[in-house]
């Protein structure tokens, strides 16, 4: 029911689910989607995603939720945790 769907990927290491597959998957279900590859440019992934949300005027975001060990997240943080605290729009998380 969305007017537009933007699939955003932040350029990082190879993924098990290439972002190019997401618009094709959505198209098979009648959903038009546009793929955006967002550069990190020496900033954390969560900031790159927040910048993408602002630039694309996102109303809400669907994203995968991934957790690391408590120790690792305590030291390095995590994208999911950071966005849960600071996202400017509602999040729908899938695990």
mmCIF file of N, CA, C and O in Angstrom:
data_model
loop_
_atom_site.group_PDB
_atom_site.id
_atom_site.type_symbol
_atom_site.label_atom_id
_atom_site.label_comp_id
_atom_site.label_asym_id
_atom_site.label_seq_id
_atom_site.Cartn_x
_atom_site.Cartn_y
_atom_site.Cartn_z
ATOM 1 N N UNK A 1 0.815 -1.197 0.000
ATOM 2 C CA UNK A 1 0.000 0.000 0.000
ATOM 3 C C UNK A 1 0.858 1.260 0.000
ATOM 4 O O UNK A 1 0.322 2.350 -0.075
ATOM 5 N N UNK A 2 2.177 1.114 0.063
ATOM 6 C CA UNK A 2 3.061 2.276 0.062
ATOM 7 C C UNK A 2 3.136 2.878 -1.331
ATOM 8 O O UNK A 2 3.075 2.176 -2.333
ATOM 9 N N UNK A 3 3.274 4.197 -1.392
ATOM 10 C CA UNK A 3 3.438 4.870 -2.675
ATOM 11 C C UNK A 3 4.807 4.597 -3.272
ATOM 12 O O UNK A 3 4.946 4.522 -4.482
ATOM 13 N N UNK A 4 5.790 4.478 -2.418
ATOM 14 C CA UNK A 4 7.159 4.229 -2.880
ATOM 15 C C UNK A 4 7.881 3.380 -1.854
ATOM 16 O O UNK A 4 7.661 3.526 -0.653
ATOM 17 N N UNK A 5 8.725 2.480 -2.328
ATOM 18 C CA UNK A 5 9.555 1.669 -1.448
ATOM 19 C C UNK A 5 11.001 1.880 -1.872
ATOM 20 O O UNK A 5 11.341 1.704 -3.040
ATOM 21 N N UNK A 6 11.819 2.303 -0.933
ATOM 22 C CA UNK A 6 13.237 2.496 -1.180
ATOM 23 C C UNK A 6 13.999 1.446 -0.391
ATOM 24 O O UNK A 6 13.839 1.345 0.825
ATOM 25 N N UNK A 7 14.811 0.660 -1.068
ATOM 26 C CA UNK A 7 15.661 -0.332 -0.428
ATOM 27 C C UNK A 7 17.039 0.314 -0.314
ATOM 28 O O UNK A 7 17.630 0.711 -1.320
ATOM 29 N N UNK A 8 17.523 0.434 0.904
ATOM 30 C CA UNK A 8 18.805 1.094 1.135
ATOM 31 C C UNK A 8 19.796 0.071 1.662
ATOM 32 O O UNK A 8 19.497 -0.691 2.580
ATOM 33 N N UNK A 9 20.979 0.078 1.079
ATOM 34 C CA UNK A 9 22.070 -0.729 1.586
ATOM 35 C C UNK A 9 23.246 0.188 1.854
ATOM 36 O O UNK A 9 23.500 1.122 1.094
ATOM 37 N N UNK A 10 23.917 -0.048 2.957
ATOM 38 C CA UNK A 10 25.126 0.704 3.283
ATOM 39 C C UNK A 10 26.293 -0.153 2.846
ATOM 40 O O UNK A 10 26.377 -1.328 3.210
ATOM 41 N N UNK A 11 27.169 0.420 2.040
ATOM 42 C CA UNK A 11 28.278 -0.330 1.462
ATOM 43 C C UNK A 11 29.183 -0.892 2.555
ATOM 44 O O UNK A 11 29.825 -0.153 3.281
ATOM 45 N N UNK A 12 29.172 -2.215 2.675
ATOM 46 C CA UNK A 12 30.017 -2.932 3.612
ATOM 47 C C UNK A 12 30.440 -4.236 2.968
ATOM 48 O O UNK A 12 30.342 -4.400 1.764
ATOM 49 N N UNK A 13 30.841 -5.194 3.779
ATOM 50 C CA UNK A 13 31.278 -6.495 3.273
ATOM 51 C C UNK A 13 30.125 -7.214 2.583
ATOM 52 O O UNK A 13 28.963 -6.855 2.744
ATOM 53 N N UNK A 14 30.461 -8.251 1.824
ATOM 54 C CA UNK A 14 29.444 -9.032 1.122
ATOM 55 C C UNK A 14 28.387 -9.544 2.087
ATOM 56 O O UNK A 14 28.659 -9.859 3.227
ATOM 57 N N UNK A 15 27.166 -9.631 1.571
ATOM 58 C CA UNK A 15 26.040 -10.074 2.378
ATOM 59 C C UNK A 15 25.490 -11.381 1.818
ATOM 60 O O UNK A 15 25.575 -11.643 0.623
ATOM 61 N N UNK A 16 24.889 -12.174 2.682
ATOM 62 C CA UNK A 16 24.266 -13.423 2.246
ATOM 63 C C UNK A 16 23.006 -13.144 1.420
ATOM 64 O O UNK A 16 22.573 -13.973 0.645
ATOM 65 N N UNK A 17 22.419 -11.981 1.592
ATOM 66 C CA UNK A 17 21.232 -11.575 0.851
ATOM 67 C C UNK A 17 21.568 -10.288 0.114
ATOM 68 O O UNK A 17 21.408 -9.203 0.652
ATOM 69 N N UNK A 18 22.071 -10.399 -1.120
ATOM 70 C CA UNK A 18 22.461 -9.183 -1.843
ATOM 71 C C UNK A 18 21.285 -8.219 -1.975
ATOM 72 O O UNK A 18 20.157 -8.643 -2.219
ATOM 73 N N UNK A 19 21.551 -6.945 -1.803
ATOM 74 C CA UNK A 19 20.480 -5.945 -1.856
ATOM 75 C C UNK A 19 19.787 -5.929 -3.208
ATOM 76 O O UNK A 19 18.615 -5.582 -3.294
ATOM 77 N N UNK A 20 20.472 -6.320 -4.260
ATOM 78 C CA UNK A 20 19.850 -6.330 -5.588
ATOM 79 C C UNK A 20 18.719 -7.352 -5.657
ATOM 80 O O UNK A 20 17.835 -7.225 -6.494
ATOM 81 N N UNK A 21 18.726 -8.335 -4.791
ATOM 82 C CA UNK A 21 17.656 -9.327 -4.764
ATOM 83 C C UNK A 21 16.367 -8.767 -4.142
ATOM 84 O O UNK A 21 15.284 -9.250 -4.456
ATOM 85 N N UNK A 22 16.484 -7.780 -3.270
ATOM 86 C CA UNK A 22 15.314 -7.260 -2.570
ATOM 87 C C UNK A 22 14.301 -6.609 -3.521
ATOM 88 O O UNK A 22 13.114 -6.955 -3.471
ATOM 89 N N UNK A 23 14.703 -5.683 -4.406
ATOM 90 C CA UNK A 23 13.707 -5.112 -5.330
ATOM 91 C C UNK A 23 13.105 -6.169 -6.264
ATOM 92 O O UNK A 23 11.912 -6.101 -6.577
ATOM 93 N N UNK A 24 13.899 -7.141 -6.681
ATOM 94 C CA UNK A 24 13.381 -8.213 -7.543
ATOM 95 C C UNK A 24 12.346 -9.040 -6.785
ATOM 96 O O UNK A 24 11.293 -9.390 -7.331
ATOM 97 N N UNK A 25 12.625 -9.347 -5.527
ATOM 98 C CA UNK A 25 11.680 -10.096 -4.693
ATOM 99 C C UNK A 25 10.384 -9.304 -4.540
ATOM 100 O O UNK A 25 9.282 -9.843 -4.693
ATOM 101 N N UNK A 26 10.499 -8.022 -4.233
ATOM 102 C CA UNK A 26 9.301 -7.193 -4.062
ATOM 103 C C UNK A 26 8.506 -7.083 -5.363
ATOM 104 O O UNK A 26 7.277 -7.110 -5.348
ATOM 105 N N UNK A 27 9.213 -6.977 -6.490
ATOM 106 C CA UNK A 27 8.543 -6.872 -7.793
ATOM 107 C C UNK A 27 7.707 -8.113 -8.087
ATOM 108 O O UNK A 27 6.627 -8.008 -8.688
ATOM 109 N N UNK A 28 8.187 -9.279 -7.669
ATOM 110 C CA UNK A 28 7.417 -10.514 -7.877
ATOM 111 C C UNK A 28 6.094 -10.479 -7.125
ATOM 112 O O UNK A 28 5.179 -11.239 -7.414
ATOM 113 N N UNK A 29 5.994 -9.597 -6.131
ATOM 114 C CA UNK A 29 4.764 -9.453 -5.352
ATOM 115 C C UNK A 29 4.020 -8.167 -5.702
ATOM 116 O O UNK A 29 3.170 -7.707 -4.931
ATOM 117 N N UNK A 30 4.383 -7.566 -6.850
ATOM 118 C CA UNK A 30 3.677 -6.379 -7.326
ATOM 119 C C UNK A 30 4.064 -5.084 -6.645
ATOM 120 O O UNK A 30 3.338 -4.096 -6.713
ATOM 121 N N UNK A 31 5.219 -5.055 -5.975
ATOM 122 C CA UNK A 31 5.664 -3.859 -5.260
ATOM 123 C C UNK A 31 6.845 -3.255 -6.013
ATOM 124 O O UNK A 31 7.864 -3.915 -6.210
ATOM 125 N N UNK A 32 6.706 -2.006 -6.431
ATOM 126 C CA UNK A 32 7.794 -1.316 -7.116
ATOM 127 C C UNK A 32 8.754 -0.765 -6.070
ATOM 128 O O UNK A 32 8.348 -0.088 -5.129
ATOM 129 N N UNK A 33 10.024 -1.073 -6.232
ATOM 130 C CA UNK A 33 11.032 -0.627 -5.266
ATOM 131 C C UNK A 33 12.242 -0.096 -6.012
ATOM 132 O O UNK A 33 12.584 -0.572 -7.088
ATOM 133 N N UNK A 34 12.894 0.875 -5.394
ATOM 134 C CA UNK A 34 14.115 1.443 -5.948
ATOM 135 C C UNK A 34 15.260 1.145 -4.993
ATOM 136 O O UNK A 34 15.136 1.328 -3.782
ATOM 137 N N UNK A 35 16.387 0.692 -5.552
ATOM 138 C CA UNK A 35 17.566 0.358 -4.755
ATOM 139 C C UNK A 35 18.486 1.565 -4.647
ATOM 140 O O UNK A 35 18.776 2.227 -5.640
ATOM 141 N N UNK A 36 18.933 1.832 -3.417
ATOM 142 C CA UNK A 36 19.887 2.905 -3.159
ATOM 143 C C UNK A 36 21.081 2.297 -2.435
ATOM 144 O O UNK A 36 20.912 1.660 -1.395
ATOM 145 N N UNK A 37 22.262 2.507 -2.967
ATOM 146 C CA UNK A 37 23.479 2.065 -2.296
ATOM 147 C C UNK A 37 24.085 3.281 -1.623
ATOM 148 O O UNK A 37 24.488 4.242 -2.281
ATOM 149 N N UNK A 38 24.103 3.274 -0.297
ATOM 150 C CA UNK A 38 24.530 4.419 0.492
ATOM 151 C C UNK A 38 25.969 4.202 0.950
ATOM 152 O O UNK A 38 26.293 3.155 1.499
ATOM 153 N N UNK A 39 26.792 5.189 0.770
ATOM 154 C CA UNK A 39 28.193 5.087 1.166
ATOM 155 C C UNK A 39 28.350 5.440 2.641
ATOM 156 O O UNK A 39 27.707 6.356 3.147
ATOM 157 N N UNK A 40 29.240 4.711 3.326
ATOM 158 C CA UNK A 40 29.508 5.022 4.736
ATOM 159 C C UNK A 40 30.331 6.292 4.874
ATOM 160 O O UNK A 40 30.148 7.043 5.818
ATOM 161 N N UNK A 41 31.256 6.511 3.954
ATOM 162 C CA UNK A 41 32.156 7.679 3.971
ATOM 163 C C UNK A 41 32.676 8.012 5.372
ATOM 164 O O UNK A 41 32.442 9.088 5.901
ATOM 165 N N UNK A 42 33.351 7.054 5.977
ATOM 166 C CA UNK A 42 34.000 7.243 7.287
ATOM 167 C C UNK A 42 33.040 7.640 8.404
ATOM 168 O O UNK A 42 33.363 8.461 9.256
ATOM 169 N N UNK A 43 31.859 7.090 8.383
ATOM 170 C CA UNK A 43 30.903 7.325 9.464
ATOM 171 C C UNK A 43 30.284 5.988 9.832
ATOM 172 O O UNK A 43 30.254 5.056 9.031
ATOM 173 N N UNK A 44 29.783 5.869 11.041
ATOM 174 C CA UNK A 44 29.144 4.609 11.438
ATOM 175 C C UNK A 44 27.930 4.295 10.573
ATOM 176 O O UNK A 44 27.261 5.189 10.049
ATOM 177 N N UNK A 45 27.630 3.019 10.447
ATOM 178 C CA UNK A 45 26.510 2.567 9.627
ATOM 179 C C UNK A 45 25.197 3.196 10.070
ATOM 180 O O UNK A 45 24.389 3.608 9.233
ATOM 181 N N UNK A 46 24.970 3.287 11.383
ATOM 182 C CA UNK A 46 23.697 3.839 11.857
ATOM 183 C C UNK A 46 23.528 5.304 11.453
ATOM 184 O O UNK A 46 22.423 5.753 11.163
ATOM 185 N N UNK A 47 24.605 6.055 11.391
ATOM 186 C CA UNK A 47 24.514 7.453 10.956
ATOM 187 C C UNK A 47 24.240 7.508 9.456
ATOM 188 O O UNK A 47 23.436 8.320 8.985
ATOM 189 N N UNK A 48 24.882 6.625 8.691
ATOM 190 C CA UNK A 48 24.605 6.558 7.253
ATOM 191 C C UNK A 48 23.134 6.223 7.012
ATOM 192 O O UNK A 48 22.489 6.811 6.137
ATOM 193 N N UNK A 49 22.573 5.304 7.794
ATOM 194 C CA UNK A 49 21.160 4.947 7.643
ATOM 195 C C UNK A 49 20.247 6.102 8.039
ATOM 196 O O UNK A 49 19.240 6.364 7.363
ATOM 197 N N UNK A 50 20.572 6.800 9.119
ATOM 198 C CA UNK A 50 19.760 7.964 9.508
ATOM 199 C C UNK A 50 19.814 9.047 8.436
ATOM 200 O O UNK A 50 18.810 9.693 8.136
ATOM 201 N N UNK A 51 20.992 9.250 7.832
ATOM 202 C CA UNK A 51 21.113 10.215 6.735
ATOM 203 C C UNK A 51 20.255 9.785 5.546
ATOM 204 O O UNK A 51 19.619 10.614 4.897
ATOM 205 N N UNK A 52 20.232 8.478 5.256
ATOM 206 C CA UNK A 52 19.399 7.969 4.160
ATOM 207 C C UNK A 52 17.922 8.198 4.467
ATOM 208 O O UNK A 52 17.156 8.598 3.585
ATOM 209 N N UNK A 53 17.506 7.952 5.706
ATOM 210 C CA UNK A 53 16.114 8.174 6.096
ATOM 211 C C UNK A 53 15.716 9.627 5.854
ATOM 212 O O UNK A 53 14.639 9.905 5.330
ATOM 213 N N UNK A 54 16.594 10.537 6.253
ATOM 214 C CA UNK A 54 16.300 11.968 6.086
ATOM 215 C C UNK A 54 16.280 12.355 4.613
ATOM 216 O O UNK A 54 15.368 13.050 4.154
ATOM 217 N N UNK A 55 17.262 11.909 3.867
ATOM 218 C CA UNK A 55 17.373 12.275 2.457
ATOM 219 C C UNK A 55 16.217 11.729 1.621
ATOM 220 O O UNK A 55 15.731 12.393 0.703
ATOM 221 N N UNK A 56 15.774 10.515 1.944
ATOM 222 C CA UNK A 56 14.695 9.873 1.192
ATOM 223 C C UNK A 56 13.311 10.197 1.761
ATOM 224 O O UNK A 56 12.304 9.714 1.259
ATOM 225 N N UNK A 57 13.265 10.984 2.827
ATOM 226 C CA UNK A 57 12.010 11.385 3.483
ATOM 227 C C UNK A 57 11.189 10.161 3.882
ATOM 228 O O UNK A 57 9.993 10.065 3.595
ATOM 229 N N UNK A 58 11.847 9.236 4.566
ATOM 230 C CA UNK A 58 11.191 7.998 4.991
ATOM 231 C C UNK A 58 10.100 8.289 6.020
ATOM 232 O O UNK A 58 10.281 9.117 6.914
ATOM 233 N N UNK A 59 8.975 7.614 5.864
ATOM 234 C CA UNK A 59 7.890 7.698 6.844
ATOM 235 C C UNK A 59 8.056 6.642 7.929
ATOM 236 O O UNK A 59 7.647 6.848 9.065
ATOM 237 N N UNK A 60 8.615 5.494 7.547
ATOM 238 C CA UNK A 60 8.924 4.423 8.485
ATOM 239 C C UNK A 60 9.938 3.512 7.835
ATOM 240 O O UNK A 60 10.175 3.596 6.637
ATOM 241 N N UNK A 61 10.543 2.646 8.632
ATOM 242 C CA UNK A 61 11.643 1.806 8.152
ATOM 243 C C UNK A 61 11.413 0.360 8.582
ATOM 244 O O UNK A 61 11.034 0.095 9.721
ATOM 245 N N UNK A 62 11.632 -0.546 7.649
ATOM 246 C CA UNK A 62 11.639 -1.976 7.933
ATOM 247 C C UNK A 62 13.087 -2.412 7.839
ATOM 248 O O UNK A 62 13.759 -2.129 6.847
ATOM 249 N N UNK A 63 13.588 -3.059 8.867
ATOM 250 C CA UNK A 63 14.987 -3.483 8.845
ATOM 251 C C UNK A 63 15.165 -4.783 9.618
ATOM 252 O O UNK A 63 14.354 -5.119 10.470
ATOM 253 N N UNK A 64 16.216 -5.476 9.290
ATOM 254 C CA UNK A 64 16.570 -6.672 10.025
ATOM 255 C C UNK A 64 17.222 -6.283 11.339
ATOM 256 O O UNK A 64 17.969 -5.318 11.406
ATOM 257 N N UNK A 65 16.918 -7.015 12.388
ATOM 258 C CA UNK A 65 17.522 -6.768 13.690
ATOM 259 C C UNK A 65 18.565 -7.849 13.941
ATOM 260 O O UNK A 65 18.282 -9.032 13.800
ATOM 261 N N UNK A 66 19.744 -7.423 14.290
ATOM 262 C CA UNK A 66 20.823 -8.367 14.527
ATOM 263 C C UNK A 66 21.518 -7.978 15.815
ATOM 264 O O UNK A 66 21.824 -6.809 16.029
ATOM 265 N N UNK A 67 21.755 -8.931 16.663
ATOM 266 C CA UNK A 67 22.435 -8.657 17.922
ATOM 267 C C UNK A 67 23.764 -9.373 17.997
ATOM 268 O O UNK A 67 23.944 -10.446 17.432
ATOM 269 N N UNK A 68 24.701 -8.752 18.656
ATOM 270 C CA UNK A 68 26.009 -9.350 18.933
ATOM 271 C C UNK A 68 26.026 -9.745 20.407
ATOM 272 O O UNK A 68 25.061 -9.522 21.137
ATOM 273 N N UNK A 69 27.130 -10.271 20.857
ATOM 274 C CA UNK A 69 27.251 -10.585 22.280
ATOM 275 C C UNK A 69 27.150 -9.284 23.081
ATOM 276 O O UNK A 69 27.452 -8.199 22.586
ATOM 277 N N UNK A 70 26.692 -9.405 24.303
ATOM 278 C CA UNK A 70 26.551 -8.211 25.157
ATOM 279 C C UNK A 70 27.874 -7.477 25.313
ATOM 280 O O UNK A 70 27.914 -6.253 25.303
ATOM 281 N N UNK A 71 28.961 -8.216 25.438
ATOM 282 C CA UNK A 71 30.276 -7.604 25.604
ATOM 283 C C UNK A 71 30.657 -6.787 24.372
ATOM 284 O O UNK A 71 31.077 -5.644 24.476
ATOM 285 N N UNK A 72 30.479 -7.362 23.200
ATOM 286 C CA UNK A 72 30.817 -6.651 21.963
ATOM 287 C C UNK A 72 29.950 -5.404 21.790
ATOM 288 O O UNK A 72 30.439 -4.345 21.407
ATOM 289 N N UNK A 73 28.656 -5.516 22.056
ATOM 290 C CA UNK A 73 27.793 -4.347 21.910
ATOM 291 C C UNK A 73 28.099 -3.290 22.957
ATOM 292 O O UNK A 73 27.970 -2.100 22.688
ATOM 293 N N UNK A 74 28.517 -3.698 24.148
ATOM 294 C CA UNK A 74 28.896 -2.736 25.172
ATOM 295 C C UNK A 74 30.105 -1.930 24.716
ATOM 296 O O UNK A 74 30.150 -0.712 24.870
ATOM 297 N N UNK A 75 31.091 -2.592 24.117
ATOM 298 C CA UNK A 75 32.314 -1.916 23.675
ATOM 299 C C UNK A 75 32.088 -1.158 22.367
ATOM 300 O O UNK A 75 32.438 0.014 22.250
ATOM 301 N N UNK A 76 31.518 -1.808 21.369
ATOM 302 C CA UNK A 76 31.426 -1.229 20.032
ATOM 303 C C UNK A 76 30.047 -0.663 19.685
ATOM 304 O O UNK A 76 29.913 0.043 18.691
ATOM 305 N N UNK A 77 29.037 -1.006 20.457
ATOM 306 C CA UNK A 77 27.684 -0.581 20.112
ATOM 307 C C UNK A 77 27.106 -1.482 19.044
ATOM 308 O O UNK A 77 27.678 -2.502 18.686
ATOM 309 N N UNK A 78 25.974 -1.110 18.510
ATOM 310 C CA UNK A 78 25.339 -1.894 17.452
ATOM 311 C C UNK A 78 24.365 -1.030 16.689
ATOM 312 O O UNK A 78 23.777 -0.097 17.240
ATOM 313 N N UNK A 79 24.194 -1.322 15.414
ATOM 314 C CA UNK A 79 23.310 -0.534 14.562
ATOM 315 C C UNK A 79 21.875 -0.625 15.053
ATOM 316 O O UNK A 79 21.192 0.389 15.191
ATOM 317 N N UNK A 80 21.393 -1.836 15.334
ATOM 318 C CA UNK A 80 20.012 -2.010 15.777
ATOM 319 C C UNK A 80 19.755 -1.239 17.064
ATOM 320 O O UNK A 80 18.784 -0.479 17.163
ATOM 321 N N UNK A 81 20.628 -1.395 18.035
ATOM 322 C CA UNK A 81 20.457 -0.712 19.324
ATOM 323 C C UNK A 81 20.470 0.801 19.141
ATOM 324 O O UNK A 81 19.643 1.513 19.701
ATOM 325 N N UNK A 82 21.392 1.285 18.341
ATOM 326 C CA UNK A 82 21.493 2.728 18.111
ATOM 327 C C UNK A 82 20.242 3.276 17.439
ATOM 328 O O UNK A 82 19.718 4.317 17.844
ATOM 329 N N UNK A 83 19.748 2.579 16.415
ATOM 330 C CA UNK A 83 18.560 3.069 15.725
ATOM 331 C C UNK A 83 17.315 2.974 16.595
ATOM 332 O O UNK A 83 16.414 3.811 16.485
ATOM 333 N N UNK A 84 17.243 1.976 17.460
ATOM 334 C CA UNK A 84 16.108 1.904 18.383
ATOM 335 C C UNK A 84 16.070 3.135 19.288
ATOM 336 O O UNK A 84 15.006 3.605 19.669
ATOM 337 N N UNK A 85 17.237 3.651 19.610
ATOM 338 C CA UNK A 85 17.312 4.830 20.486
ATOM 339 C C UNK A 85 17.129 6.145 19.738
ATOM 340 O O UNK A 85 16.642 7.106 20.324
ATOM 341 N N UNK A 86 17.560 6.206 18.474
ATOM 342 C CA UNK A 86 17.665 7.511 17.822
ATOM 343 C C UNK A 86 16.940 7.645 16.485
ATOM 344 O O UNK A 86 17.041 8.690 15.848
ATOM 345 N N UNK A 87 16.232 6.634 16.035
ATOM 346 C CA UNK A 87 15.585 6.705 14.718
ATOM 347 C C UNK A 87 14.542 7.824 14.694
ATOM 348 O O UNK A 87 13.737 7.947 15.613
ATOM 349 N N UNK A 88 14.549 8.616 13.626
ATOM 350 C CA UNK A 88 13.589 9.719 13.527
ATOM 351 C C UNK A 88 12.199 9.269 13.058
ATOM 352 O O UNK A 88 11.286 10.090 13.017
ATOM 353 N N UNK A 89 12.063 7.998 12.705
ATOM 354 C CA UNK A 89 10.794 7.460 12.211
ATOM 355 C C UNK A 89 10.538 6.114 12.893
ATOM 356 O O UNK A 89 11.451 5.502 13.435
ATOM 357 N N UNK A 90 9.302 5.619 12.843
ATOM 358 C CA UNK A 90 9.024 4.311 13.422
ATOM 359 C C UNK A 90 9.802 3.201 12.702
ATOM 360 O O UNK A 90 10.015 3.255 11.489
ATOM 361 N N UNK A 91 10.222 2.186 13.476
ATOM 362 C CA UNK A 91 10.951 1.044 12.934
ATOM 363 C C UNK A 91 10.120 -0.214 13.070
ATOM 364 O O UNK A 91 9.469 -0.442 14.093
ATOM 365 N N UNK A 92 10.159 -1.047 12.041
ATOM 366 C CA UNK A 92 9.594 -2.399 12.080
ATOM 367 C C UNK A 92 10.774 -3.326 11.955
ATOM 368 O O UNK A 92 11.474 -3.311 10.940
ATOM 369 N N UNK A 93 11.059 -4.094 12.994
ATOM 370 C CA UNK A 93 12.246 -4.941 13.021
ATOM 371 C C UNK A 93 11.890 -6.391 12.781
ATOM 372 O O UNK A 93 10.912 -6.897 13.312
ATOM 373 N N UNK A 94 12.721 -7.045 11.980
ATOM 374 C CA UNK A 94 12.579 -8.477 11.723
ATOM 375 C C UNK A 94 13.840 -9.160 12.204
ATOM 376 O O UNK A 94 14.936 -8.664 11.997
ATOM 377 N N UNK A 95 13.670 -10.277 12.859
ATOM 378 C CA UNK A 95 14.842 -11.002 13.365
ATOM 379 C C UNK A 95 14.981 -12.296 12.636
ATOM 380 O O UNK A 95 14.096 -12.996 12.330
#
